């Protein structure tokens, strides 16, 4: 395979040099892959291979080893080194999940940390809405905030300021899964998908794992492909690991078998 494209989606999978992703803190599993996930300038359609915009993009990307979406994701794992832009904003580096919860009867850490909280800077969305970061959430992203950091802030996929305002990738896992953004790869039926065969690296995978929220989809991650044991593995930001991980703290980060996350898998989407 040289490249794979999907009608209506902007994520493309290209063949490239083999890489190894590891996270010794939380798992012995490794993902060794020659797949590189990149974002097309516009959604793919049949015949696009003849269009000027595509040929220019493909000529530049087919042999590129510049950081892709999968590598972006791993720039926020435990002990990842900080990276700063020309303005001094640290846009990568070890991320937490969220501040400690002052309520001892609730979850250990609070959700609702978005990408701009991690960055610590105000952000203006395409519809003109400007949001301010919370100081207590600096360097933190919850699961959907992590995906928005990777796909939106880093790769420049359009982002919506909330679940109901603006256009682009919504704020929460539930809204992402149910929105018309991207292409549904594993249909949302309310049940665990019977087959994972249609998944490819870079797909968003959605879970229903918190009984307190009913049928609401309450977790999202990025599918990475098969690990060295032949198991489908994903990366996400988790409370138990205090941030992004593809390890097994709080549940094995696999989509097959009878584990916590595998049992809670409900759908997948390709942006």
CSV table of C-alpha atoms in Angstrom, one decimal:
chain,number,residue,atom,x,y,z
A,1,UNK,CA,0.0,0.0,0.0
A,2,UNK,CA,1.2,3.5,-1.0
A,3,UNK,CA,-1.7,5.4,0.4
A,4,UNK,CA,-5.3,5.0,1.5
A,5,UNK,CA,-8.1,7.5,1.1
A,6,UNK,CA,-11.7,7.5,2.2
A,7,UNK,CA,-14.6,9.3,0.4
A,8,UNK,CA,-15.6,12.3,2.6
A,9,UNK,CA,-12.6,12.1,5.0
A,10,UNK,CA,-9.5,14.2,5.2
A,11,UNK,CA,-7.3,11.8,7.1
A,12,UNK,CA,-5.1,9.7,4.8
A,13,UNK,CA,-2.8,6.8,5.6
A,14,UNK,CA,0.5,6.7,3.8
A,15,UNK,CA,3.3,4.1,3.8
A,16,UNK,CA,6.6,5.3,5.1
A,17,UNK,CA,9.6,4.4,7.2
A,18,UNK,CA,8.9,2.0,10.1
A,19,UNK,CA,8.5,3.6,13.5
A,20,UNK,CA,8.2,2.1,17.0
A,21,UNK,CA,5.9,3.7,19.6
A,22,UNK,CA,6.5,2.6,23.3
A,23,UNK,CA,5.3,3.7,26.7
A,24,UNK,CA,7.3,1.7,29.3
A,25,UNK,CA,5.6,3.4,32.2
A,26,UNK,CA,2.2,1.7,31.7
A,27,UNK,CA,2.7,-1.2,29.2
A,28,UNK,CA,5.1,-3.5,27.6
A,29,UNK,CA,3.2,-3.4,24.4
A,30,UNK,CA,4.8,-1.7,21.4
A,31,UNK,CA,3.3,-0.5,18.1
A,32,UNK,CA,5.7,-1.0,15.2
A,33,UNK,CA,4.2,0.5,12.1
A,34,UNK,CA,5.0,1.9,8.6
A,35,UNK,CA,1.7,3.8,8.6
A,36,UNK,CA,1.8,7.6,8.7
A,37,UNK,CA,-1.5,9.5,9.2
A,38,UNK,CA,-1.8,12.9,7.5
A,39,UNK,CA,-4.5,15.4,6.9
A,40,UNK,CA,-5.6,16.2,3.3
A,41,UNK,CA,-6.3,19.9,2.5
A,42,UNK,CA,-9.9,19.0,1.8
A,43,UNK,CA,-12.1,15.9,2.0
A,44,UNK,CA,-11.3,13.1,-0.5
A,45,UNK,CA,-13.7,12.4,-3.4
A,46,UNK,CA,-13.5,10.0,-6.3
A,47,UNK,CA,-11.2,11.4,-9.0
A,48,UNK,CA,-9.3,13.7,-6.6
A,49,UNK,CA,-6.1,12.0,-7.6
A,50,UNK,CA,-6.2,14.1,-10.8
A,51,UNK,CA,-6.8,17.4,-9.1
A,52,UNK,CA,-4.0,20.0,-8.9
A,53,UNK,CA,-4.5,20.5,-5.1
A,54,UNK,CA,-4.1,16.7,-4.5
A,55,UNK,CA,-1.0,16.2,-6.7
A,56,UNK,CA,0.8,19.1,-5.0
A,57,UNK,CA,-0.1,17.8,-1.6
A,58,UNK,CA,0.8,14.2,-2.5
A,59,UNK,CA,4.1,15.1,-4.0
A,60,UNK,CA,5.1,16.8,-0.8
A,61,UNK,CA,3.7,14.2,1.6
A,62,UNK,CA,4.4,10.8,0.1
A,63,UNK,CA,8.0,10.7,1.3
A,64,UNK,CA,7.8,13.2,4.1
A,65,UNK,CA,8.9,12.3,7.6
A,66,UNK,CA,7.6,15.4,9.2
A,67,UNK,CA,5.6,14.8,12.4
A,68,UNK,CA,2.2,13.2,11.6
A,69,UNK,CA,-1.0,12.7,13.6
A,70,UNK,CA,0.3,9.6,15.4
A,71,UNK,CA,3.5,11.3,16.3
A,72,UNK,CA,1.6,14.3,17.5
A,73,UNK,CA,-0.3,12.1,19.9
A,74,UNK,CA,2.9,10.8,21.5
A,75,UNK,CA,4.3,14.2,22.1
A,76,UNK,CA,2.0,14.4,25.2
A,77,UNK,CA,2.7,11.2,27.0
A,78,UNK,CA,4.5,10.9,30.3
A,79,UNK,CA,7.8,12.7,30.3
A,80,UNK,CA,7.4,13.9,26.7
A,81,UNK,CA,9.8,16.8,26.2
A,82,UNK,CA,8.3,20.3,25.9
A,83,UNK,CA,8.3,22.1,22.5
A,84,UNK,CA,7.7,25.8,22.1
A,85,UNK,CA,6.7,28.0,19.2
A,86,UNK,CA,8.2,31.3,18.2
A,87,UNK,CA,6.0,33.1,20.8
A,88,UNK,CA,7.2,30.9,23.6
A,89,UNK,CA,4.0,28.9,24.0
A,90,UNK,CA,4.7,25.3,24.9
A,91,UNK,CA,2.5,23.4,22.4
A,92,UNK,CA,3.8,19.9,23.2
A,93,UNK,CA,5.1,18.0,26.2
A,94,UNK,CA,3.9,15.9,29.1
A,95,UNK,CA,0.2,16.5,29.6
A,96,UNK,CA,-2.0,15.8,32.7
A,97,UNK,CA,-5.7,15.0,32.6
A,98,UNK,CA,-7.1,17.8,34.8
A,99,UNK,CA,-6.9,19.4,38.3
A,100,UNK,CA,-7.6,17.4,41.5
A,101,UNK,CA,-11.3,17.2,42.4
A,102,UNK,CA,-12.0,18.9,45.7
A,103,UNK,CA,-15.0,16.7,46.2
A,104,UNK,CA,-13.8,13.5,47.9
A,105,UNK,CA,-16.9,11.6,46.8
A,106,UNK,CA,-16.3,12.2,43.1
A,107,UNK,CA,-13.7,11.3,40.5
A,108,UNK,CA,-10.1,11.9,41.5
A,109,UNK,CA,-9.6,14.5,38.7
A,110,UNK,CA,-11.9,17.0,37.0
A,111,UNK,CA,-12.7,16.7,33.4
A,112,UNK,CA,-13.4,19.7,31.0
A,113,UNK,CA,-9.7,20.6,30.2
A,114,UNK,CA,-9.6,21.6,26.5
A,115,UNK,CA,-6.6,22.2,24.3
A,116,UNK,CA,-6.5,25.9,25.1
A,117,UNK,CA,-6.2,25.1,28.8
A,118,UNK,CA,-3.2,22.9,28.0
A,119,UNK,CA,-1.7,25.8,26.0
A,120,UNK,CA,-2.6,28.4,28.6
A,121,UNK,CA,-3.5,31.0,25.9
A,122,UNK,CA,-6.8,32.5,24.7
A,123,UNK,CA,-8.1,31.0,21.5
A,124,UNK,CA,-10.5,32.4,18.9
A,125,UNK,CA,-12.6,30.0,16.9
A,126,UNK,CA,-13.7,30.4,13.3
A,127,UNK,CA,-17.1,31.8,14.3
A,128,UNK,CA,-15.4,34.5,16.3
A,129,UNK,CA,-15.9,33.0,19.8
A,130,UNK,CA,-12.9,33.6,22.0
A,131,UNK,CA,-12.3,31.4,25.0
A,132,UNK,CA,-10.0,31.9,28.0
A,133,UNK,CA,-7.9,29.1,29.6
A,134,UNK,CA,-8.3,28.2,33.2
A,135,UNK,CA,-5.0,28.5,35.2
A,136,UNK,CA,-5.8,25.3,37.2
A,137,UNK,CA,-6.0,23.3,33.9
A,138,UNK,CA,-2.7,24.5,32.4
A,139,UNK,CA,-0.9,21.5,30.7
A,140,UNK,CA,-4.0,19.3,31.0
A,141,UNK,CA,-6.4,17.8,28.5
A,142,UNK,CA,-9.3,15.4,29.0
A,143,UNK,CA,-10.0,12.8,26.4
A,144,UNK,CA,-11.8,14.9,23.9
A,145,UNK,CA,-9.6,17.9,24.6
A,146,UNK,CA,-6.6,15.7,23.7
A,147,UNK,CA,-8.2,14.8,20.3
A,148,UNK,CA,-8.9,18.4,19.6
A,149,UNK,CA,-5.3,19.3,20.5
A,150,UNK,CA,-4.0,16.7,18.0
A,151,UNK,CA,-6.4,17.0,15.1
A,152,UNK,CA,-7.4,20.7,15.6
A,153,UNK,CA,-4.6,22.8,17.1
A,154,UNK,CA,-1.7,20.7,15.7
A,155,UNK,CA,-3.1,19.4,12.4
A,156,UNK,CA,-5.6,22.2,11.8
A,157,UNK,CA,-8.8,20.3,11.4
A,158,UNK,CA,-11.6,22.8,12.0
A,159,UNK,CA,-12.8,23.0,15.6
A,160,UNK,CA,-16.1,24.1,17.0
A,161,UNK,CA,-16.1,26.1,20.3
A,162,UNK,CA,-18.8,23.8,21.8
A,163,UNK,CA,-21.2,21.0,21.0
A,164,UNK,CA,-23.8,23.4,19.8
A,165,UNK,CA,-22.1,26.5,18.4
A,166,UNK,CA,-20.0,26.9,15.3
A,167,UNK,CA,-18.9,24.2,12.9
A,168,UNK,CA,-16.1,21.7,13.0
A,169,UNK,CA,-15.1,19.0,15.5
A,170,UNK,CA,-17.4,19.4,18.6
A,171,UNK,CA,-16.1,19.6,22.2
A,172,UNK,CA,-17.2,16.3,23.8
A,173,UNK,CA,-16.8,12.7,22.9
A,174,UNK,CA,-20.6,12.2,22.6
A,175,UNK,CA,-21.0,15.1,20.2
A,176,UNK,CA,-18.0,14.1,18.1
A,177,UNK,CA,-19.4,10.6,17.6
A,178,UNK,CA,-22.9,11.8,16.8
A,179,UNK,CA,-22.0,14.7,14.6
A,180,UNK,CA,-21.9,14.8,10.8
A,181,UNK,CA,-18.2,15.7,10.9
A,182,UNK,CA,-16.1,13.0,9.2
A,183,UNK,CA,-17.2,9.6,8.1
A,184,UNK,CA,-18.6,6.9,10.3
A,185,UNK,CA,-16.5,3.7,10.1
A,186,UNK,CA,-18.0,1.6,12.8
A,187,UNK,CA,-21.7,2.5,13.0
A,188,UNK,CA,-23.2,3.7,16.3
A,189,UNK,CA,-25.9,1.2,17.2
A,190,UNK,CA,-25.7,1.2,21.0
A,191,UNK,CA,-23.9,-2.1,21.0
A,192,UNK,CA,-20.3,-3.2,20.7
A,193,UNK,CA,-19.2,-3.4,17.0
A,194,UNK,CA,-19.0,-7.0,15.8
A,195,UNK,CA,-15.9,-6.4,13.7
A,196,UNK,CA,-12.9,-4.0,13.8
A,197,UNK,CA,-11.8,-4.8,10.3
A,198,UNK,CA,-12.6,-1.4,8.8
A,199,UNK,CA,-10.4,0.5,11.3
A,200,UNK,CA,-7.2,2.2,10.2
A,201,UNK,CA,-4.7,4.2,12.2
A,202,UNK,CA,-5.8,7.7,12.9
A,203,UNK,CA,-9.5,6.8,13.4
A,204,UNK,CA,-11.4,8.2,16.4
A,205,UNK,CA,-12.8,5.4,18.6
A,206,UNK,CA,-15.7,6.1,21.0
A,207,UNK,CA,-16.7,4.4,24.2
A,208,UNK,CA,-19.6,4.1,26.6
A,209,UNK,CA,-17.8,3.3,29.9
A,210,UNK,CA,-19.4,5.4,32.7
A,211,UNK,CA,-22.7,3.9,33.9
A,212,UNK,CA,-23.6,7.3,35.5
A,213,UNK,CA,-24.1,8.9,32.0
A,214,UNK,CA,-26.4,6.3,30.5
A,215,UNK,CA,-26.0,5.9,26.7
A,216,UNK,CA,-23.9,9.0,26.4
A,217,UNK,CA,-20.5,8.3,24.8
A,218,UNK,CA,-18.0,9.4,27.5
A,219,UNK,CA,-14.6,8.6,26.1
A,220,UNK,CA,-12.7,9.0,22.9
A,221,UNK,CA,-9.2,8.0,21.7
A,222,UNK,CA,-7.2,7.5,18.5
A,223,UNK,CA,-6.7,4.1,17.0
A,224,UNK,CA,-3.0,3.3,16.5
A,225,UNK,CA,-3.1,-0.1,14.7
A,226,UNK,CA,-1.9,-3.5,15.9
A,227,UNK,CA,0.7,-3.8,18.6
A,228,UNK,CA,3.5,-6.4,18.5
A,229,UNK,CA,1.2,-9.0,20.0
A,230,UNK,CA,-1.3,-8.4,17.1
A,231,UNK,CA,-3.8,-6.6,19.3
A,232,UNK,CA,-5.6,-3.4,18.3
A,233,UNK,CA,-4.4,-0.6,20.5
A,234,UNK,CA,-5.5,3.0,21.0
A,235,UNK,CA,-4.2,6.1,22.7
A,236,UNK,CA,-6.3,8.5,24.9
A,237,UNK,CA,-6.2,10.8,27.8
A,238,UNK,CA,-7.3,9.1,31.0
A,239,UNK,CA,-8.0,10.1,34.6
A,240,UNK,CA,-6.3,7.0,35.9
A,241,UNK,CA,-3.0,7.7,34.1
A,242,UNK,CA,-3.3,11.4,34.7
A,243,UNK,CA,-3.1,12.2,31.0
A,244,UNK,CA,-2.5,10.7,27.5
A,245,UNK,CA,-1.5,7.1,27.4
A,246,UNK,CA,-1.8,3.9,25.3
A,247,UNK,CA,-0.9,1.9,28.3
A,248,UNK,CA,-2.9,-0.3,30.6
A,249,UNK,CA,-3.4,1.8,33.7
A,250,UNK,CA,-7.1,1.8,34.5
A,251,UNK,CA,-7.9,-0.7,31.8
A,252,UNK,CA,-6.1,-2.4,28.9
A,253,UNK,CA,-5.9,0.0,25.9
A,254,UNK,CA,-7.1,-2.6,23.5
A,255,UNK,CA,-10.2,-2.8,21.4
A,256,UNK,CA,-10.5,-6.6,21.3
A,257,UNK,CA,-11.1,-9.2,24.1
A,258,UNK,CA,-13.2,-8.6,27.2
A,259,UNK,CA,-11.3,-5.8,28.8
A,260,UNK,CA,-12.9,-2.6,30.2
A,261,UNK,CA,-12.4,-0.5,27.1
A,262,UNK,CA,-13.0,-3.3,24.6
A,263,UNK,CA,-16.4,-4.0,26.2
A,264,UNK,CA,-17.3,-0.3,26.1
A,265,UNK,CA,-16.4,0.4,22.4
A,266,UNK,CA,-19.4,1.7,20.5
A,267,UNK,CA,-18.3,3.4,17.3
A,268,UNK,CA,-15.5,4.9,15.2
A,269,UNK,CA,-15.1,7.9,12.9
A,270,UNK,CA,-12.6,8.9,10.3
A,271,UNK,CA,-12.1,12.7,10.1
